[in-house]
mmCIF file of C-alpha atoms in Angstrom:
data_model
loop_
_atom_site.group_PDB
_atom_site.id
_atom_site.type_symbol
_atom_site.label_atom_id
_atom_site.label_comp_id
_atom_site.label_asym_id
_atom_site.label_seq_id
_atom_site.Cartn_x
_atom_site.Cartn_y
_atom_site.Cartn_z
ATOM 1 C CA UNK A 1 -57.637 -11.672 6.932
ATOM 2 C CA UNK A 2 -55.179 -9.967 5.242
ATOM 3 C CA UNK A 3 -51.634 -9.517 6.181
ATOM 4 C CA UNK A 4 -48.474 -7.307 6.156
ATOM 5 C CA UNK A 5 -44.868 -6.539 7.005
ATOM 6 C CA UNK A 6 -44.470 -3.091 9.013
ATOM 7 C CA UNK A 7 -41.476 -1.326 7.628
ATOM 8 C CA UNK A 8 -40.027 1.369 9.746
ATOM 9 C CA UNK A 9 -37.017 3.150 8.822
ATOM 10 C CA UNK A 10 -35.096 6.162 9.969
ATOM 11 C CA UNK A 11 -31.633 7.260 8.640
ATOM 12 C CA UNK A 12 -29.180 7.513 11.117
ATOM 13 C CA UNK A 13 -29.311 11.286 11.677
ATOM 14 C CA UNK A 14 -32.641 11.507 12.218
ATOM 15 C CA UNK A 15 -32.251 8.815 15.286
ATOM 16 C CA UNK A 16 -29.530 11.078 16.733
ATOM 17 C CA UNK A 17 -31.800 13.935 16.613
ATOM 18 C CA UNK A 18 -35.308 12.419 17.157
ATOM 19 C CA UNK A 19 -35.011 9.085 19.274
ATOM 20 C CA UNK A 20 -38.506 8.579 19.576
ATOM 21 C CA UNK A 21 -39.030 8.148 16.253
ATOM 22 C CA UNK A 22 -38.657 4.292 15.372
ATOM 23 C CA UNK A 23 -41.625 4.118 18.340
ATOM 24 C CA UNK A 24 -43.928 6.464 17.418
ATOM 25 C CA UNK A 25 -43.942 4.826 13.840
ATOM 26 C CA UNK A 26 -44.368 1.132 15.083
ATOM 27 C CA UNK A 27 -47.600 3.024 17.241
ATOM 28 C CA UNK A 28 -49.099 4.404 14.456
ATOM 29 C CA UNK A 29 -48.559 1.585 12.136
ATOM 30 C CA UNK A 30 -49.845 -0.864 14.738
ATOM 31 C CA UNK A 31 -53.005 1.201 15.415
ATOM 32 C CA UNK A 32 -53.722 1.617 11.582
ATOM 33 C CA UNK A 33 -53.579 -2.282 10.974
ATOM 34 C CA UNK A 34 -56.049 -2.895 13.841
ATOM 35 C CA UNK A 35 -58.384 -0.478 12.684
ATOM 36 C CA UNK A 36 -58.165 -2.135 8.903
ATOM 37 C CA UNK A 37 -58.297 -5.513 10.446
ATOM 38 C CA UNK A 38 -54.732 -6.332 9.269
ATOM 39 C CA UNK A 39 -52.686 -9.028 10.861
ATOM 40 C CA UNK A 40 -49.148 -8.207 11.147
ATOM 41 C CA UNK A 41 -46.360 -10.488 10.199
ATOM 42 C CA UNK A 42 -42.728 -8.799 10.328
ATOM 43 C CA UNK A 43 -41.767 -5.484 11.784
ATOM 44 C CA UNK A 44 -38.572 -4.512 10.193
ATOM 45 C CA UNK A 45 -36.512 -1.425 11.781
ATOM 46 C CA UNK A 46 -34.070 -0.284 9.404
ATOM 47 C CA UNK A 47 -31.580 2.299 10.334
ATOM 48 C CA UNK A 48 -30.547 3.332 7.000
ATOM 49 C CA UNK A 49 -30.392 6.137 4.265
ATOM 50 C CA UNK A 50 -33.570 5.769 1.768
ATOM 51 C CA UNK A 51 -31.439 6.908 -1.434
ATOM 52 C CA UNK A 52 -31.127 3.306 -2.279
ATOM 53 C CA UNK A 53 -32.759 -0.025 -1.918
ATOM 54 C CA UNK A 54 -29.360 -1.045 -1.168
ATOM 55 C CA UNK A 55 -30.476 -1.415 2.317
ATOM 56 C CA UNK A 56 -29.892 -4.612 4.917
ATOM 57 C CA UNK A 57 -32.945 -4.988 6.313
ATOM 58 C CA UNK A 58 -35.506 -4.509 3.207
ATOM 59 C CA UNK A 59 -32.571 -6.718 1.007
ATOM 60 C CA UNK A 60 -33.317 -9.273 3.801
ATOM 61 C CA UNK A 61 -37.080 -8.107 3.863
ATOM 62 C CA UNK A 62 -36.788 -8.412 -0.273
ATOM 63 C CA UNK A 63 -35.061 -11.328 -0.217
ATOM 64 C CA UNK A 64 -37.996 -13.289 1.496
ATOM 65 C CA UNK A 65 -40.882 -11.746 0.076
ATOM 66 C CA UNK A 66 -39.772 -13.497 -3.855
ATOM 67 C CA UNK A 67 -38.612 -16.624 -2.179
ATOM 68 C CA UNK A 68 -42.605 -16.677 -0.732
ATOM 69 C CA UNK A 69 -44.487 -15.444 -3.469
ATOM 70 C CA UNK A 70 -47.437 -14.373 -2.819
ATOM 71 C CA UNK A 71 -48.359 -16.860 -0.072
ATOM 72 C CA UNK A 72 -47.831 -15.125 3.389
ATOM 73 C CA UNK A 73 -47.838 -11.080 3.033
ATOM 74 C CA UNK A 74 -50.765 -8.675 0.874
ATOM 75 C CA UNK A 75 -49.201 -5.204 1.900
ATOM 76 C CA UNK A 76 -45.904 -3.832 2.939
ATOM 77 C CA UNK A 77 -47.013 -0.564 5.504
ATOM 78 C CA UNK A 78 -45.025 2.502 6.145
ATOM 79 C CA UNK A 79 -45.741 5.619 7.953
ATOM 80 C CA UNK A 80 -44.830 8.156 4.713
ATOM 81 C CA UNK A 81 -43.082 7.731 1.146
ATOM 82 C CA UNK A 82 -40.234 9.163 2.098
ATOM 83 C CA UNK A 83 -39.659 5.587 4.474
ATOM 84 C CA UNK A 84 -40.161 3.752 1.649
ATOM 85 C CA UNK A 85 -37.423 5.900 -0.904
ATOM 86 C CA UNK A 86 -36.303 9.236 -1.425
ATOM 87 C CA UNK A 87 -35.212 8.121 -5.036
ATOM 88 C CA UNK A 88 -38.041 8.462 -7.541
ATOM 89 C CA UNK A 89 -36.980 6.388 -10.285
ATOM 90 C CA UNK A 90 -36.294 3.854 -7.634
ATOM 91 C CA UNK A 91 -39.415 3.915 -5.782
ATOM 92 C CA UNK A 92 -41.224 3.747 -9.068
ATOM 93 C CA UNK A 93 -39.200 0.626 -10.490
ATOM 94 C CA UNK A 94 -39.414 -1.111 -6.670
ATOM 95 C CA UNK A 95 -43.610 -0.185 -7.194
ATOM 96 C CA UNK A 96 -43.865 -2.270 -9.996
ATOM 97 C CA UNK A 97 -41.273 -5.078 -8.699
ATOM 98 C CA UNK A 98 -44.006 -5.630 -5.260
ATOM 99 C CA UNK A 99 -46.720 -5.856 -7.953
ATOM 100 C CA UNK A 100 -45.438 -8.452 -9.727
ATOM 101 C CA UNK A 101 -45.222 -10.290 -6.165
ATOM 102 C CA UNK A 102 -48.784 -9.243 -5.349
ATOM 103 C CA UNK A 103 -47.765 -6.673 -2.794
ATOM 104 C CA UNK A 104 -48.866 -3.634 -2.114
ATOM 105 C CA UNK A 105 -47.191 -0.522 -0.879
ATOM 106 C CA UNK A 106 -49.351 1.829 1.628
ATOM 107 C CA UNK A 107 -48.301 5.130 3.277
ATOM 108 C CA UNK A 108 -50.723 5.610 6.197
ATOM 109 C CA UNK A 109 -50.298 9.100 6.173
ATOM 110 C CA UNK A 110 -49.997 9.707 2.819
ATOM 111 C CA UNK A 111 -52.918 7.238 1.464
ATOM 112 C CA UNK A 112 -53.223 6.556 -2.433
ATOM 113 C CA UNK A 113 -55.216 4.339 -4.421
ATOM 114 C CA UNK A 114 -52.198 3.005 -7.206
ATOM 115 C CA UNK A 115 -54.867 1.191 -9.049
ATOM 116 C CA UNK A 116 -56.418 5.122 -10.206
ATOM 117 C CA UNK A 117 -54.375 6.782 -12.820
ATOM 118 C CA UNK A 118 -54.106 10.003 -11.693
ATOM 119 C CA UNK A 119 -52.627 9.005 -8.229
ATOM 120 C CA UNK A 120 -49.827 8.677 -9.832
ATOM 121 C CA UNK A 121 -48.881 12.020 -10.405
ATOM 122 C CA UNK A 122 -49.851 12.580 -6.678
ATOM 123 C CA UNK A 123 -46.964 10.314 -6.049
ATOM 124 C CA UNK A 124 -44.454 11.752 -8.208
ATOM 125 C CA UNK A 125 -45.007 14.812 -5.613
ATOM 126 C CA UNK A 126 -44.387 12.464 -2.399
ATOM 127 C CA UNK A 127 -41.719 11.080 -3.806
ATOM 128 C CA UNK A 128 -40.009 13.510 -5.854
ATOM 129 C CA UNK A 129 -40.515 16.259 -2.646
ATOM 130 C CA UNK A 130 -37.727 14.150 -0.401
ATOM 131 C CA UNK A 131 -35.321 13.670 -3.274
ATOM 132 C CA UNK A 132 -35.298 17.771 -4.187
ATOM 133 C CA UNK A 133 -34.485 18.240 -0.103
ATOM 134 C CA UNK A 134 -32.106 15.957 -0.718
ATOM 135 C CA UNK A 135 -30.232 17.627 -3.481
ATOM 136 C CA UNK A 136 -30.285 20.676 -1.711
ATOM 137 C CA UNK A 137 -28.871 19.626 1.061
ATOM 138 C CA UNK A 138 -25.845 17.961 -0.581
ATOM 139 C CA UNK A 139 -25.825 21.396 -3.180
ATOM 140 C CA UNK A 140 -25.499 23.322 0.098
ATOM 141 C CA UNK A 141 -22.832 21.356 1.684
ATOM 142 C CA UNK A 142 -20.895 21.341 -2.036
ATOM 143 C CA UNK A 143 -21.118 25.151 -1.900
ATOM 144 C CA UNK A 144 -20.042 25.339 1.584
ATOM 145 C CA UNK A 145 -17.029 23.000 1.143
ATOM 146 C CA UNK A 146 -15.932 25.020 -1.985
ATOM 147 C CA UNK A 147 -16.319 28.783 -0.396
ATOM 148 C CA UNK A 148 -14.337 27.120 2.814
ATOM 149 C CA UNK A 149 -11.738 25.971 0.401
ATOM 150 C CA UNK A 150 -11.353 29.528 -1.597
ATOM 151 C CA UNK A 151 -10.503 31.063 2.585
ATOM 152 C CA UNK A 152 -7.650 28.451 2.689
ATOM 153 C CA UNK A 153 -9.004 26.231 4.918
ATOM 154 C CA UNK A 154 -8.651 22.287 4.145
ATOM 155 C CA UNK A 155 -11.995 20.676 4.271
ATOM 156 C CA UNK A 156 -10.915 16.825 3.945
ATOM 157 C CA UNK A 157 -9.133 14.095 5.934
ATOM 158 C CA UNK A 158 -5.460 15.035 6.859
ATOM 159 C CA UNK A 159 -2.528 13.846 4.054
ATOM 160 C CA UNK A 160 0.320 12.366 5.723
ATOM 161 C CA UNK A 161 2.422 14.606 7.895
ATOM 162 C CA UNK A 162 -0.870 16.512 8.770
ATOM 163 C CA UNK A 163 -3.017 16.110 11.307
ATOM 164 C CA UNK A 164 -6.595 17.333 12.128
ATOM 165 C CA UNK A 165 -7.532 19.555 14.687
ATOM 166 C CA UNK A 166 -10.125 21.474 15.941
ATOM 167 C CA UNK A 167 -9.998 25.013 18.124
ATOM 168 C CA UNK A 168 -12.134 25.938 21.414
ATOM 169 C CA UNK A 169 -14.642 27.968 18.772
ATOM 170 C CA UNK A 170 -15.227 24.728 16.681
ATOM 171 C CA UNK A 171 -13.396 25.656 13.240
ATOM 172 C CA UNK A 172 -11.302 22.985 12.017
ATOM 173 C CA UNK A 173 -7.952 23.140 10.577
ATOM 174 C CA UNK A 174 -4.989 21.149 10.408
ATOM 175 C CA UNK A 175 -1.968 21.284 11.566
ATOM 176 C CA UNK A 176 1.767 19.558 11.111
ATOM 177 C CA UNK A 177 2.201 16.002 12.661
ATOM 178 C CA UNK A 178 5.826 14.808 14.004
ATOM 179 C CA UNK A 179 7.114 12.458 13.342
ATOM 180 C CA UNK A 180 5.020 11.920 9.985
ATOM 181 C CA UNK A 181 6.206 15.554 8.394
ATOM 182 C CA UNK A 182 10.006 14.922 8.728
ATOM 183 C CA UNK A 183 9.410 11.486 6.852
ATOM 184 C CA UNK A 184 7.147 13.808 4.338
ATOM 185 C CA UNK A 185 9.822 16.223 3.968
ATOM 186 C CA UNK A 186 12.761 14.102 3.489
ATOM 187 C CA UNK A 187 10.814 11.905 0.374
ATOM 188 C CA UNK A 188 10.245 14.961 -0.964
ATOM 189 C CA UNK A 189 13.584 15.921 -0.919
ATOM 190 C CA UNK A 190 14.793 12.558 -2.335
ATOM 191 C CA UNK A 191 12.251 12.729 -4.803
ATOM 192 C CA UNK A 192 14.048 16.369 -6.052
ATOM 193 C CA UNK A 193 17.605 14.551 -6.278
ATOM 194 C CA UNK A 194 16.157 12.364 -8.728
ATOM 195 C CA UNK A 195 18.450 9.463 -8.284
ATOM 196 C CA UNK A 196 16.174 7.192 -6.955
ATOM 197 C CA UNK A 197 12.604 5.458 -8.020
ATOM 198 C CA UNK A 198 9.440 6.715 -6.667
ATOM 199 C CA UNK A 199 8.446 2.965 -5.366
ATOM 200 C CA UNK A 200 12.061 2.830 -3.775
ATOM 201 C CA UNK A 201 11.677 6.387 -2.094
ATOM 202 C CA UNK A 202 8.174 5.356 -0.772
ATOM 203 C CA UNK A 203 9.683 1.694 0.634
ATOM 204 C CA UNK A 204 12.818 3.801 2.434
ATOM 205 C CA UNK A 205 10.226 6.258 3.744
ATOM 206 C CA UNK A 206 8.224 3.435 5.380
ATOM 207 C CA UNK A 207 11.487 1.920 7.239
ATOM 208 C CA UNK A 208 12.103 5.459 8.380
ATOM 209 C CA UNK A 209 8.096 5.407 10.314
ATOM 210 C CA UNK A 210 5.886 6.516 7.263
ATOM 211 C CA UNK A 211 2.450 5.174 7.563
ATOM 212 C CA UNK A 212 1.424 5.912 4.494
ATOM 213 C CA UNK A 213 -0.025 3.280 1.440
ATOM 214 C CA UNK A 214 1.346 3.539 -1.973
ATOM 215 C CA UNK A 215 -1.616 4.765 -3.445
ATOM 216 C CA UNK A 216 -1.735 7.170 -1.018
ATOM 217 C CA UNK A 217 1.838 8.425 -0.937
ATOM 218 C CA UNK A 218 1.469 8.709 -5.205
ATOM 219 C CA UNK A 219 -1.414 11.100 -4.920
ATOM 220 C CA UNK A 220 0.161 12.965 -1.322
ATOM 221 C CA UNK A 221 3.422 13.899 -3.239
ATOM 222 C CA UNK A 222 0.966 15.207 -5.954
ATOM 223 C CA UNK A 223 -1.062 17.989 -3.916
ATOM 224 C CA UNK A 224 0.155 21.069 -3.415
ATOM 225 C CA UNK A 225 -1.268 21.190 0.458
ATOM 226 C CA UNK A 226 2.628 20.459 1.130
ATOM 227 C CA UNK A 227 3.732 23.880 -0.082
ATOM 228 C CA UNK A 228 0.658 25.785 1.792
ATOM 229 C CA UNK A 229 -1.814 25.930 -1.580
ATOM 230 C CA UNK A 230 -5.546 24.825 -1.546
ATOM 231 C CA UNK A 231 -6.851 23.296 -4.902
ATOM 232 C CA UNK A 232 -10.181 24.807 -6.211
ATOM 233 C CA UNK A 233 -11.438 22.249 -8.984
ATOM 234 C CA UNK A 234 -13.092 23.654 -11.846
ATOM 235 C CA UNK A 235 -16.637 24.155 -11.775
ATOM 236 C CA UNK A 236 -18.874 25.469 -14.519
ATOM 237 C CA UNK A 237 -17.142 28.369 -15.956
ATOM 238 C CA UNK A 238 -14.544 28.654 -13.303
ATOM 239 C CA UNK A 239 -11.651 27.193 -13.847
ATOM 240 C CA UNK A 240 -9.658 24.934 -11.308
ATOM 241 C CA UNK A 241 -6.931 27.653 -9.441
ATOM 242 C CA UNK A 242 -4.807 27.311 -6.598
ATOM 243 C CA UNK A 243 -5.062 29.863 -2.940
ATOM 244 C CA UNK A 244 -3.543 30.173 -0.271
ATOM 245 C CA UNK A 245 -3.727 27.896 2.834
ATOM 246 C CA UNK A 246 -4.342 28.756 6.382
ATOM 247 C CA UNK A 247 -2.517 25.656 7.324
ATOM 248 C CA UNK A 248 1.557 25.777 7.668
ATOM 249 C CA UNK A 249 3.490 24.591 4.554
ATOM 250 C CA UNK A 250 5.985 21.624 5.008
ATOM 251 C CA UNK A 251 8.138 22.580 2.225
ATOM 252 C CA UNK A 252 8.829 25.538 -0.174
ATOM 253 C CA UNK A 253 7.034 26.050 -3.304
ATOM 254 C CA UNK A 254 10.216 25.750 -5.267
ATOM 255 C CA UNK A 255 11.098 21.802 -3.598
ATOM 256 C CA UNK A 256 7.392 21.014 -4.621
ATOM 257 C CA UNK A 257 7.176 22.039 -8.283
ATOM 258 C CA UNK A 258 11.029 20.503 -8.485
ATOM 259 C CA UNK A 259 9.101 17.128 -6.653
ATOM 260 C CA UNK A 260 6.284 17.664 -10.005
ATOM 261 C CA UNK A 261 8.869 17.990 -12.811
ATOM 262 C CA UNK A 262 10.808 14.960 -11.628
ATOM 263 C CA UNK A 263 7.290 13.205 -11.861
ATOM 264 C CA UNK A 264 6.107 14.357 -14.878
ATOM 265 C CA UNK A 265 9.639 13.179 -16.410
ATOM 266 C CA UNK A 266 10.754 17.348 -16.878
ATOM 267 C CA UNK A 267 13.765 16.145 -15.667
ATOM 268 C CA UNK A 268 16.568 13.597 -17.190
ATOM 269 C CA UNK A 269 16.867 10.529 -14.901
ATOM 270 C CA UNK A 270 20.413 10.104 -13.004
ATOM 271 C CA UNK A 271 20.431 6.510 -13.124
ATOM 272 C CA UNK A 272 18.228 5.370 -10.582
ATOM 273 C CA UNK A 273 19.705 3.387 -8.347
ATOM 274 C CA UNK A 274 18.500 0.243 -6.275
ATOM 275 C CA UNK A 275 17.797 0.537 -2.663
ATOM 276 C CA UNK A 276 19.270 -2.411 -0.297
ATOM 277 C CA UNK A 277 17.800 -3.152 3.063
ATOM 278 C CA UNK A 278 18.687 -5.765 5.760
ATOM 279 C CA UNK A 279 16.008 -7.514 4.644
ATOM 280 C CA UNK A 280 15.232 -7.008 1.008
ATOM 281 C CA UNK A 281 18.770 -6.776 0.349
ATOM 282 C CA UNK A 282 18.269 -7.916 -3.844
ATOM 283 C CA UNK A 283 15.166 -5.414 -4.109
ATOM 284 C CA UNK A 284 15.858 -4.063 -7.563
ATOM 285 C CA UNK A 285 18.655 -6.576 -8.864
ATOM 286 C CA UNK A 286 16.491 -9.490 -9.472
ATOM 287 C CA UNK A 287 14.088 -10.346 -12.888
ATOM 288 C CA UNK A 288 10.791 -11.738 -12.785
ATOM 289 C CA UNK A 289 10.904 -15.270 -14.602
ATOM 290 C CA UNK A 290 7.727 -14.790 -16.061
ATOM 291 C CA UNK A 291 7.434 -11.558 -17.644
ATOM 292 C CA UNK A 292 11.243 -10.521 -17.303
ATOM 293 C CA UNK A 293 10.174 -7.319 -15.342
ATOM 294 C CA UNK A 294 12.297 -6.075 -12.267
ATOM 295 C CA UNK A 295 11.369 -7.740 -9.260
ATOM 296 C CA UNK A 296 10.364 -5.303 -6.058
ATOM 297 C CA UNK A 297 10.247 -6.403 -2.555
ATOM 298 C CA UNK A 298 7.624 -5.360 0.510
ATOM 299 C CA UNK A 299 7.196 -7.260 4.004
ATOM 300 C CA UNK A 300 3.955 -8.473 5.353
ATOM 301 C CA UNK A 301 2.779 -8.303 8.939
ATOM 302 C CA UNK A 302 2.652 -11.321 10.405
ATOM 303 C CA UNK A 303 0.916 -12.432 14.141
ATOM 304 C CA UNK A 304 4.648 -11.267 15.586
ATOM 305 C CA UNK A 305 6.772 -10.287 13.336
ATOM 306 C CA UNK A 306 7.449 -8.560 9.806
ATOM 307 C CA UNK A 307 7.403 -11.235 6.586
ATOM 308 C CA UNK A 308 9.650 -10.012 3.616
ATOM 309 C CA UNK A 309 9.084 -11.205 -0.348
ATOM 310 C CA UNK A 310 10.563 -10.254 -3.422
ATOM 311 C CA UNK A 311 7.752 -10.189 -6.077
ATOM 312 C CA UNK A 312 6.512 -8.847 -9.572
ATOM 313 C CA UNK A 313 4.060 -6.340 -10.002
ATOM 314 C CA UNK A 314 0.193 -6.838 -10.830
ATOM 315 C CA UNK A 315 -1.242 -8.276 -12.859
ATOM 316 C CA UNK A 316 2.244 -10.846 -12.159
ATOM 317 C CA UNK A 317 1.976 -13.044 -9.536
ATOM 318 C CA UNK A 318 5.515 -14.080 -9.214
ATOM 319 C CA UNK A 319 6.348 -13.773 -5.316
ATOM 320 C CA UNK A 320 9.548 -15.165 -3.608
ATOM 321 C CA UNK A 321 10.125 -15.278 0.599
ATOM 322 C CA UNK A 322 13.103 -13.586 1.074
ATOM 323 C CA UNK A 323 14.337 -15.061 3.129
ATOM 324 C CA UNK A 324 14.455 -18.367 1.539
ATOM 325 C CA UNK A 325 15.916 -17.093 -1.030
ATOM 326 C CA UNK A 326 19.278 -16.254 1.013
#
């Protein structure tokens, strides 16, 4: 008798909208298998997008089938082609990968005979079908997102001193978050004097209640969201402009564009100077040992309480407690 692992996937949308679904596939499969006189060895649910193999339960599902070459399973069964992939080229490569483990692939409701040539380009329609939708869709959305963007409306995940909202008719927008903006506003000031260092502006910020990360405070004080503009990125022949926000501005156009010379160097440097804190009170006086650099300083949280080092930055590993070093 031959046997074979039931594979039943749905992507997570789908089980939102259509709970049944997972069922009515292990039904059908089930019934198919009896009348073929097929024993069943695994049924594997996956809940899980079909644009990749890249998937936990058919890695697993993978992952067992070449450790037991074939010696316990002759066919892998799925309701359609679209459970097995919605990537062509994947499907196709993953085809050949189950033959070399003596495996066979069937769609019950989308039979095929792989061994006949010209099932192949029968195939290419199953499988190629699910991919186009899939484009679509995400072309759609892009479009969407873009046209939402050229009416001023921010489409993302709020920068710092924003926060998302949503009104009683469902539109989203967002709108300014206390105490976050005033810590916004006043780095952005700082940054305009010019007489300190980005990295030390960002560190004062924090003490003052910013939860922001570096990386993420770099590319904030680079969008023009905090003067009230919306960036439309180039695409095809139209080039990448700015418009209008609905969204309130946190500062003036003027402070920002000051905020971009000072980072694009426009501006001559005041001697920067070195910030002191409590607890990082050498942040910006010492030199690395190693590579002679300018030591910085940061705190890590601890279980109940706030660690502070002096170190170098990457690829440096030089690090120093600070308070050790007292």
């Amino acid at each position: 008798m031959k046997t074979a692992d039931l594979y039943i996937r749905v992507s997570t949308d789908e089980q939102a909208d259509k709970g049944y679904s997972q069922r009515d596939q292990d039904e059908r499969i089930r019934t198919y298998c009896e009348k073929k006189n097929i024993q069943s060895r695994k049924v594997v649910f996956e809940d899980y997008s079909a644009k990749t193999f890249n998937r936990p339960e058919w890695t697993e599902l993978f992952a067992d089938w070449k450790k037991n070459k074939g010696k316990q399973t002759d066919y892998v069964i799925f309701t359609k082609w679209d459970r097995f992939s919605r990537n062509t080229a994947d499907a196709y490569t993953m085809i050949r990968t189950l033959k070399t483990l003596d495996i066979e692939p069937i769609a019950i409701d989308q039979p095929l005979d792989l061994s006949v040539p010209e099932s192949k380009m029968i195939l290419t329609v199953y499988l190629s079908t699910p991919e186009v939708e899939n484009d679509r869709r995400a072309l759609n959305v892009f479009y969407g997102l873009r046209r939402a963007r050229k009416e001023g409306r921010w489409t993302g995940m709020a920068l710092p001193g924003y926060i998302n909202r949503t009104r009683e008719n469902g539109t989203k927008y967002i709108a300014i978050h206390k105490p976050e903006a005033s810590h916004m506003k006043w780095a952005f000031e700082m940054i305009a004097k010019n007489q300190y260092a980005i990295e030390h502006i960002w560190a004062m910020a924090k003490e003052r209640g910013l939860r922001c990360t570096r990386t993420c405070f770099w590319t904030a004080i680079r969008n023009p969201c905090y003067c009230g503009k919306i960036v439309i990125p180039a695409f095809k022949e139209e080039e990448r402009f700015l418009t209008n926000g609905l969204h309130e501005p946190l500062i003036s156009v003027h402070l920002f564009y000051e905020v971009q010379d000072v980072l694009d160097n426009k501006r001559r440097k005041i001697g920067l100077k070195a910030v002191q804190t409590d607890n990082l009170p050498l942040r910006g006086f010492l030199i690395c040992p190693s590579c002679n650099r300018q030591l910085t300083g940061s705190a890590s949280k601890g279980r109940n309480s706030y660690h502070y080092y002096y170190h170098c930055k990457y690829p440096c590993k030089i690090r120093f407690n600070a308070r050790e070093g007292k």
